[in-house]
């Protein structure tokens, strides 16, 4: 904010001042304000200010239904107003104005006699200071800004580590099934054997798409070239939210929100797969109550029980992508919940944020890049051309990780396990290595490394997942994280409502008459 050096209040103040006496009526004071075209009168006893009556006070007065002719200024004024000295620097006066939320401050000399009045409008007009409430300027993209407290987990970018409720997410992906991690996020702890069984029993019936929604799915899937599984799943999920009458989070207690969250996480994968199959001209495959989450997910794609190795690969991917700090989609879910909106709306907004290529929309693009490069020999030319011409390498770079993304490392291992002849992974690893080196050379100091999306596309392709399902699959796991975050937000909520720094031409500009 630009503040003029050396300017004093005297340079800015208006003088003489429109005054009133405490015994004047409100009607008289209002008349004086109107006649002089000012927004306040200073109430004086002799030449000493004893109060201030502003337009705001008049509004309050008229709302009270009082008689302006009978009411005294002394009853409606703000008594003993803050004052400033004419010699005070503009910056200090401005600070006082904005800290106390006053619009006008009487200016008094050393003896306390009224000399003038200074207002925000004076400051704006003369000093070109933008009148704002106390603000904290934050970096573009809110980089590094902490906006909430959470017990769900966090991401330690420099260490290349992230966890869910204290447990390394990578270790969870190595050792546990998805339902365990879902339980951890929702219930706060990993389940015992019997808790797991009970949790799975709760999930299984919720996977079934409600009949009234199922009926509508063919129309969402039959959009020809315009069909997008993510858009369609979002629309279908919106119907689930309506059909189940999700209440605003402001009116729902934790138990109710948890029920909605359980349903959302269980049914979303079924919607994705049913819509995809319908778009391919096939009948949806009902979820198999005997299969765990990940195996059932692949089963709903093909109608066949999947190879356990493929199901495990998908499960590990899903576990590793459930939650990841205050990423853009999670933040979106939190913001929507902070308004008291229902859990479904928060998930829908988060899905929108996830769809962007800078967030969850990258894995199919990363796979396209690998296909385009095609061979080890072509790698360097392709990468140099891409980075040199200002394109972003999909699957590289991260807001928080300035080293290897641990999810990428995990998925590289999964890809190695799946790639029997090793050909594809050899190319991927070569591209990964050269991309890091070329980015270091052409984008020095940016610390760009592969992120989760680089190997995600490869792993999903290897298990037979069609590329249009990559981002919706990411959505399936992330809905667990989002809903855990939504419940946490709702439990201790305050509206998330930041500010923006206006940088356009200075107002007020008279509104021209229409031509
Ligand atoms: N390829 C080439 N250059 C890059 C890349 C990339 N993948 N990522 C960042 N840069 C460069 C930018 O061009 C910029 O350079 P400049 O200083 O010369 O302008 C610099 O690095 C910083 O980039 P920002 O966009 O400011 O970094 P930010 O932290 O905002 O972006 C992001 C992070 C969006 C992930 C970025 O790295 C990117 O676009 N990556 C490609 C898309 C991608 O892989 N997205 C998936 C992310 S993982 C997830 O969401 C699950």
XYZ file of C-alpha atoms and ligand atoms in Angstrom:
566
model
C 0.000 0.000 0.000
C 1.523 3.335 -1.011
C 1.640 5.868 1.766
C 2.728 9.422 1.064
C 5.935 10.296 2.877
C 5.774 13.279 5.232
C 2.121 14.203 4.618
C 0.289 15.269 7.701
C -3.341 15.253 8.683
C -3.382 19.050 8.237
C -2.771 18.570 4.509
C -5.831 16.351 4.240
C -8.341 17.598 6.751
C -11.540 19.417 5.828
C -12.054 22.736 7.534
C -14.199 24.443 8.686
C -16.129 21.581 10.187
C -19.885 21.168 10.210
C -20.798 21.088 13.875
C -23.800 20.611 16.106
C -24.396 21.065 19.781
C -25.449 18.197 22.065
C -28.791 19.881 22.686
C -29.612 20.233 18.971
C -32.255 17.898 17.642
C -31.363 15.029 15.331
C -33.489 16.745 12.666
C -31.340 19.905 12.890
C -28.109 17.915 12.670
C -29.420 15.925 9.704
C -30.367 19.152 7.964
C -26.863 20.599 8.512
C -25.260 17.449 7.089
C -27.532 17.547 4.066
C -26.948 21.252 3.434
C -23.165 20.874 3.611
C -23.152 17.553 1.711
C -21.138 15.782 4.442
C -21.516 12.407 6.129
C -21.077 13.551 9.741
C -21.265 16.438 12.169
C -18.859 16.957 15.024
C -20.738 17.631 18.229
C -19.023 20.427 20.146
C -19.161 22.023 23.529
C -17.677 25.420 22.795
C -14.769 24.530 20.496
C -14.147 21.069 21.974
C -15.439 17.955 20.262
C -17.587 15.891 22.642
C -19.134 13.561 20.109
C -19.695 12.703 16.498
C -22.962 11.984 14.714
C -22.706 10.192 11.398
C -24.984 9.005 8.607
C -24.776 5.550 10.164
C -26.219 6.959 13.408
C -29.034 8.549 11.427
C -29.812 5.230 9.791
C -29.926 3.581 13.227
C -32.094 6.387 14.466
C -34.636 6.124 11.663
C -34.710 2.323 12.095
C -35.692 2.947 15.729
C -38.808 4.801 14.518
C -37.955 7.867 16.639
C -39.156 11.448 15.986
C -36.190 13.469 14.616
C -37.703 16.710 15.874
C -37.858 15.469 19.452
C -34.619 13.448 19.758
C -31.457 15.122 20.953
C -28.092 14.759 19.240
C -26.521 13.845 22.595
C -28.678 10.694 22.714
C -27.548 9.381 19.318
C -23.985 10.608 18.904
C -20.843 8.593 19.611
C -19.465 10.376 22.682
C -15.784 11.137 23.310
C -14.580 10.381 19.810
C -10.938 9.612 19.081
C -9.127 12.653 17.758
C -5.907 13.281 15.862
C -3.490 16.185 15.827
C -3.027 18.211 12.631
C 0.692 17.437 12.772
C 0.130 13.655 12.805
C 1.372 11.722 9.800
C -1.283 10.470 7.438
C -0.099 6.893 7.882
C -0.725 6.972 11.650
C -4.144 8.586 11.246
C -5.064 6.032 8.623
C -3.999 3.220 10.947
C -6.240 4.578 13.675
C -9.158 4.952 11.249
C -8.902 1.459 9.873
C -8.193 -0.189 13.250
C -11.240 1.389 14.929
C -13.476 1.209 11.922
C -14.199 4.962 12.174
C -14.904 6.804 8.974
C -14.301 10.266 10.407
C -11.911 11.588 13.042
C -12.029 15.136 14.410
C -8.727 16.994 14.217
C -7.849 18.982 17.364
C -4.922 21.236 18.266
C -2.758 20.941 21.379
C -5.447 22.683 23.479
C -8.130 20.256 22.313
C -9.868 22.829 20.078
C -11.492 21.547 16.912
C -9.507 22.356 13.773
C -10.983 20.117 11.130
C -12.073 16.608 10.315
C -10.301 13.876 8.425
C -12.111 11.016 6.753
C -11.289 7.916 4.789
C -12.686 9.673 1.768
C -10.153 12.490 2.250
C -7.405 9.959 2.414
C -8.579 8.175 -0.682
C -8.953 11.343 -2.682
C -5.720 12.999 -1.680
C -3.387 10.253 -0.583
C -4.683 7.474 -2.872
C -4.617 5.001 -0.016
C -6.852 1.993 -0.491
C -9.148 1.789 2.530
C -9.103 -1.757 3.718
C -9.684 -3.607 6.933
C -6.509 -5.042 8.434
C -5.271 -7.611 5.926
C -2.474 -10.073 5.550
C -1.064 -10.212 2.074
C -0.405 -13.826 1.082
C 1.656 -15.320 -1.743
C -0.039 -16.041 -5.062
C -1.717 -19.424 -5.057
C -1.720 -19.338 -1.206
C 1.613 -21.133 -1.334
C 2.753 -22.138 2.141
C -0.249 -20.481 3.834
C -1.791 -22.436 6.707
C -5.574 -21.993 6.688
C -6.830 -24.672 9.067
C -5.914 -27.251 11.642
C -6.390 -30.912 10.855
C -5.832 -34.247 12.525
C -6.257 -36.169 9.274
C -2.705 -35.985 8.034
C -0.083 -33.788 6.429
C 2.474 -33.550 3.698
C 6.121 -32.857 4.446
C 7.403 -31.629 1.132
C 11.088 -31.347 1.917
C 11.222 -34.818 3.467
C 9.145 -36.377 0.693
C 6.764 -37.849 3.277
C 3.041 -37.797 3.963
C 0.885 -39.586 6.467
C -2.683 -40.295 7.487
C -3.226 -39.862 11.208
C 0.451 -40.568 12.009
C 0.861 -43.592 9.761
C 3.041 -43.268 6.662
C 0.578 -43.407 3.764
C 3.082 -45.383 1.703
C 3.468 -47.953 4.468
C -0.302 -48.191 4.757
C -0.441 -48.833 1.001
C 2.179 -51.555 1.401
C 0.581 -53.305 4.363
C -3.155 -52.650 4.506
C -6.340 -52.991 2.498
C -8.246 -49.907 1.419
C -11.132 -50.458 3.823
C -8.661 -50.313 6.748
C -7.394 -46.926 5.649
C -10.930 -45.667 5.052
C -11.729 -46.778 8.622
C -8.613 -44.974 9.854
C -9.723 -41.729 8.230
C -13.335 -41.918 9.399
C -12.983 -43.543 12.817
C -9.581 -42.178 13.766
C -7.866 -45.559 14.087
C -7.016 -48.672 12.151
C -9.660 -51.370 12.652
C -9.297 -54.582 14.570
C -10.359 -57.703 12.690
C -13.914 -57.533 13.976
C -14.136 -53.774 13.382
C -13.007 -54.354 9.799
C -15.710 -56.980 9.260
C -18.354 -54.680 10.676
C -17.120 -51.762 8.584
C -17.191 -53.849 5.395
C -20.700 -55.041 6.268
C -21.740 -51.412 6.527
C -20.146 -50.477 3.186
C -21.362 -53.381 1.049
C -25.058 -52.485 0.660
C -24.187 -48.821 0.146
C -22.371 -49.681 -3.104
C -25.673 -50.400 -4.806
C -26.866 -47.498 -6.950
C -30.332 -46.328 -5.799
C -33.030 -47.453 -8.288
C -34.298 -43.988 -9.128
C -30.743 -42.878 -10.010
C -29.973 -46.071 -11.956
C -32.922 -45.345 -14.251
C -31.383 -42.026 -15.311
C -27.861 -43.293 -15.965
C -28.393 -44.326 -19.621
C -29.294 -40.761 -20.547
C -26.106 -39.486 -18.888
C -24.006 -42.130 -20.647
C -25.448 -41.723 -24.124
C -23.931 -38.394 -25.041
C -21.745 -39.814 -27.812
C -18.444 -37.965 -28.228
C -19.404 -35.534 -25.473
C -19.459 -38.322 -22.888
C -16.946 -37.839 -20.110
C -17.042 -40.399 -17.283
C -16.058 -37.774 -14.736
C -18.732 -35.275 -15.814
C -21.330 -38.025 -15.978
C -20.367 -39.419 -12.559
C -20.574 -35.911 -11.136
C -24.085 -35.475 -12.541
C -25.133 -38.915 -11.317
C -23.699 -38.251 -7.880
C -25.670 -35.028 -7.790
C -28.813 -37.117 -8.320
C -27.810 -39.435 -5.463
C -27.445 -36.398 -3.215
C -30.938 -35.201 -4.159
C -32.532 -38.634 -3.955
C -31.105 -39.186 -0.469
C -32.030 -35.681 0.658
C -28.629 -34.699 2.081
C -29.280 -31.923 4.601
C -27.105 -28.786 4.830
C -24.077 -29.627 6.970
C -25.129 -26.779 9.236
C -28.250 -28.756 10.169
C -26.709 -32.242 10.233
C -25.024 -33.799 13.255
C -21.855 -35.882 12.968
C -23.729 -39.190 12.749
C -25.825 -37.965 9.850
C -22.804 -36.539 8.020
C -20.952 -39.807 8.528
C -23.847 -41.746 6.986
C -23.843 -39.458 3.971
C -20.072 -39.777 3.734
C -20.178 -43.581 3.877
C -22.784 -43.668 1.133
C -20.854 -41.199 -1.052
C -17.604 -43.159 -0.835
C -19.335 -46.484 -1.434
C -21.570 -45.496 -4.329
C -19.252 -43.223 -6.312
C -17.152 -46.097 -7.776
C -20.349 -47.912 -8.806
C -21.570 -44.783 -10.625
C -18.266 -44.391 -12.466
C -18.218 -47.966 -13.707
C -21.940 -48.211 -14.522
C -21.750 -45.035 -16.594
C -18.607 -46.142 -18.376
C -20.092 -49.499 -19.309
C -23.324 -47.884 -20.482
C -21.329 -45.502 -22.664
C -19.695 -48.553 -24.233
C -23.106 -50.044 -24.950
C -22.794 -52.626 -22.146
C -25.018 -53.329 -19.164
C -23.710 -52.156 -15.788
C -22.246 -54.876 -13.589
C -23.704 -54.921 -10.082
C -21.129 -54.715 -7.282
C -20.113 -58.114 -5.922
C -20.760 -58.191 -2.154
C -18.033 -60.798 -1.740
C -15.254 -58.710 -3.218
C -13.300 -56.064 -1.366
C -13.314 -52.485 -2.662
C -10.482 -52.571 -5.193
C -11.223 -55.999 -6.667
C -14.882 -55.044 -6.911
C -13.912 -51.839 -8.708
C -12.170 -53.764 -11.482
C -14.945 -56.364 -11.456
C -17.537 -53.663 -12.153
C -15.429 -52.635 -15.182
C -15.136 -56.053 -16.834
C -17.692 -58.311 -15.147
C -14.871 -60.728 -14.360
C -13.066 -61.304 -11.122
C -9.735 -59.519 -11.599
C -6.210 -60.870 -11.353
C -5.300 -60.343 -7.646
C -2.070 -58.614 -8.658
C -3.995 -56.036 -10.692
C -6.534 -55.545 -7.904
C -3.725 -55.007 -5.427
C -2.035 -52.489 -7.741
C -5.272 -50.490 -7.965
C -5.749 -50.771 -4.219
C -2.261 -49.418 -3.550
C -2.856 -46.522 -5.914
C -6.181 -45.773 -4.226
C -4.720 -45.893 -0.717
C -1.879 -43.586 -1.692
C -4.236 -40.978 -3.132
C -6.950 -40.838 -0.446
C -5.789 -37.618 1.123
C -2.954 -35.174 0.635
C -3.014 -32.078 2.785
C -4.800 -28.963 1.621
C -4.621 -29.707 -2.077
C -6.955 -27.697 -4.338
C -9.895 -30.123 -4.296
C -9.748 -30.713 -0.531
C -9.602 -26.987 0.074
C -12.608 -26.596 -2.239
C -14.533 -29.189 -0.214
C -13.632 -27.370 2.997
C -14.690 -23.977 1.605
C -18.066 -25.305 0.471
C -18.641 -27.037 3.807
C -17.736 -23.838 5.614
C -20.858 -22.231 4.130
C -22.986 -24.895 5.835
C -23.823 -26.481 2.461
C -24.515 -30.214 2.298
C -21.773 -32.822 2.038
C -22.819 -33.711 -1.512
C -22.274 -30.157 -2.737
C -18.822 -30.129 -1.184
C -17.914 -33.400 -2.939
C -19.285 -32.092 -6.239
C -17.215 -28.919 -5.974
C -14.152 -30.954 -5.103
C -14.709 -33.150 -8.160
C -14.727 -30.014 -10.276
C -11.395 -28.903 -8.825
C -9.924 -32.366 -9.260
C -10.770 -32.456 -12.955
C -8.214 -29.763 -13.827
C -5.037 -30.870 -15.616
C -2.919 -29.115 -12.997
C -4.479 -31.342 -10.341
C -6.171 -34.708 -10.961
C -6.562 -34.388 -14.700
C -2.898 -35.111 -15.428
C -2.418 -38.925 -15.494
C -3.860 -39.596 -18.931
C -1.843 -36.674 -20.260
C 1.308 -38.104 -18.680
C 0.584 -41.412 -20.386
C -0.016 -39.605 -23.694
C 3.383 -37.964 -23.279
C 5.077 -41.337 -22.829
C 3.274 -42.739 -25.864
C 4.240 -39.693 -27.882
C 7.883 -40.002 -26.898
C 7.708 -43.675 -27.827
C 11.381 -44.613 -27.482
C 14.511 -43.988 -25.470
C 16.193 -42.427 -28.526
C 13.506 -39.799 -29.004
C 13.294 -38.842 -25.329
C 15.761 -35.949 -25.166
C 14.553 -34.180 -28.302
C 10.922 -34.488 -27.238
C 11.512 -33.217 -23.720
C 13.762 -30.345 -24.780
C 11.289 -29.272 -27.395
C 8.390 -29.405 -24.908
C 10.092 -27.551 -22.067
C 11.880 -25.166 -24.481
C 8.587 -24.168 -26.063
C 7.069 -23.436 -22.635
C 4.905 -26.547 -22.245
C 4.526 -28.261 -18.876
C 5.553 -31.876 -18.580
C 2.512 -33.632 -17.207
C 3.300 -35.689 -14.132
C 6.172 -33.422 -13.061
C 6.336 -30.636 -10.507
C 4.438 -30.209 -7.295
C 3.459 -27.325 -5.058
C 4.710 -29.010 -1.899
C 7.204 -31.686 -2.928
C 10.544 -30.278 -3.948
C 11.933 -33.780 -4.110
C 10.523 -37.149 -5.245
C 6.812 -37.565 -4.562
C 6.618 -40.662 -2.318
C 3.452 -41.737 -4.129
C 5.391 -41.712 -7.397
C 8.115 -43.852 -5.861
C 5.521 -46.322 -4.566
C 3.815 -46.513 -7.944
C 7.125 -46.907 -9.771
C 7.592 -50.069 -7.681
C 4.056 -51.207 -8.506
C 4.705 -50.628 -12.216
C 7.937 -52.624 -12.018
C 6.030 -55.490 -10.425
C 3.369 -55.460 -13.127
C 5.637 -55.005 -16.138
C 6.716 -58.558 -16.790
C 9.144 -57.882 -19.624
C 10.214 -54.537 -18.163
C 10.057 -52.680 -21.490
C 7.519 -50.027 -20.576
C 8.988 -49.301 -17.189
C 12.452 -49.022 -18.732
C 11.202 -46.272 -21.035
C 9.259 -44.590 -18.215
C 12.307 -44.588 -15.937
C 14.472 -43.191 -18.696
C 11.944 -40.424 -19.432
C 11.661 -39.715 -15.688
C 15.437 -39.413 -15.282
C 15.974 -37.277 -18.378
C 12.949 -35.080 -17.611
C 14.334 -34.279 -14.158
C 17.763 -33.475 -15.667
C 16.375 -31.403 -18.530
C 14.030 -29.507 -16.200
C 16.997 -28.803 -13.933
C 18.914 -27.463 -16.907
C 16.120 -25.435 -18.543
C 14.195 -24.464 -15.385
C 16.999 -24.107 -12.858
C 16.051 -23.656 -9.219
C 12.447 -24.833 -9.665
C 13.054 -28.295 -8.121
C 10.800 -30.229 -10.497
C 10.468 -33.966 -9.888
C 7.926 -36.576 -10.947
C 4.654 -36.433 -9.062
C 2.070 -39.137 -8.396
C 0.488 -38.723 -11.811
C 3.518 -39.832 -13.819
C 3.418 -43.473 -12.724
C -0.321 -43.456 -11.971
C -1.155 -43.418 -15.664
C 1.292 -46.241 -16.346
C 0.009 -48.430 -13.517
C -3.614 -47.920 -14.462
C -2.915 -48.628 -18.088
C -1.161 -51.847 -17.086
C -4.171 -53.084 -15.115
C -6.440 -52.438 -18.089
C -8.063 -49.230 -16.917
C -9.147 -47.132 -19.909
C -7.556 -43.618 -19.789
C -10.929 -41.800 -19.494
C -11.310 -43.567 -16.144
C -7.986 -42.389 -14.688
C -9.276 -39.166 -13.129
C -12.624 -40.673 -12.014
C -10.609 -43.437 -10.293
C -8.606 -40.760 -8.508
C -11.981 -39.267 -7.525
C -13.047 -42.620 -6.011
C -10.204 -42.632 -3.505
C -10.167 -38.895 -2.890
C -13.856 -38.822 -1.984
C -12.819 -40.707 1.171
C -10.320 -37.974 2.017
C -12.693 -35.171 1.083
C -15.516 -36.493 3.221
C -13.185 -37.010 6.207
C -12.110 -33.387 5.753
C -15.719 -32.251 5.355
C -16.664 -33.907 8.666
C -13.676 -32.297 10.352
C -14.588 -28.879 8.945
C -18.237 -29.204 9.971
C -17.257 -30.207 13.517
C -15.395 -26.931 14.066
C -16.595 -24.559 11.429
C -16.052 -20.960 10.577
C -16.977 -19.512 7.175
C -13.893 -19.448 4.932
C -14.067 -16.047 3.350
C -10.760 -14.429 2.440
C -10.238 -11.054 0.769
C -8.781 -9.860 -2.482
C -6.512 -6.916 -3.091
C -8.238 -4.602 -5.580
C -5.764 -3.450 -8.227
C -8.104 -1.819 -10.784
C -8.558 1.901 -11.403
C -9.292 3.947 -8.302
C -12.991 4.395 -7.432
C -15.332 6.186 -7.086
C -15.921 6.833 -10.766
C -19.218 8.638 -11.519
C -21.593 6.249 -13.293
C -22.205 7.730 -16.768
C -25.775 8.186 -17.916
C -26.837 5.579 -20.474
C -26.336 6.602 -24.126
N 6.943 -28.794 -16.591
C 7.663 -27.699 -16.905
N 7.787 -26.630 -16.109
C 7.130 -26.655 -14.946
C 6.346 -27.759 -14.540
C 6.278 -28.861 -15.421
N 5.568 -29.943 -15.124
N 5.805 -27.510 -13.329
C 6.222 -26.296 -12.981
N 7.019 -25.774 -13.956
C 7.697 -24.487 -13.943
C 6.709 -23.381 -14.291
O 6.660 -23.160 -15.689
C 7.311 -22.216 -13.545
O 8.382 -21.736 -14.295
P 8.683 -20.164 -14.390
O 9.194 -19.796 -13.026
O 9.711 -20.066 -15.463
O 7.396 -19.491 -14.734
C 7.885 -22.855 -12.274
O 8.144 -24.226 -12.627
C 6.932 -22.820 -11.090
O 5.656 -23.285 -11.544
P 4.318 -22.979 -10.792
O 3.184 -23.248 -11.730
O 4.374 -21.653 -10.129
O 4.368 -24.081 -9.644
P 3.146 -24.531 -8.788
O 3.648 -24.978 -7.499
O 2.114 -23.480 -8.792
O 2.557 -25.729 -9.673
C 1.901 -27.799 -10.527
C 2.465 -27.045 -9.304
C 0.578 -27.155 -10.942
C 1.642 -29.247 -10.132
C 2.911 -27.711 -11.688
O 4.140 -28.281 -11.312
C 2.383 -28.346 -12.965
O 1.699 -27.680 -13.729
N 2.715 -29.648 -13.224
C 2.186 -30.337 -14.394
C 0.769 -30.839 -14.147
C 0.740 -31.988 -13.164
O 1.552 -32.891 -13.204
N -0.275 -31.954 -12.278
C -0.477 -32.992 -11.264
C -0.046 -32.492 -9.920
S -0.134 -33.742 -8.689
C -1.741 -33.725 -8.138
O -2.421 -32.741 -8.176
C -2.312 -34.945 -7.649
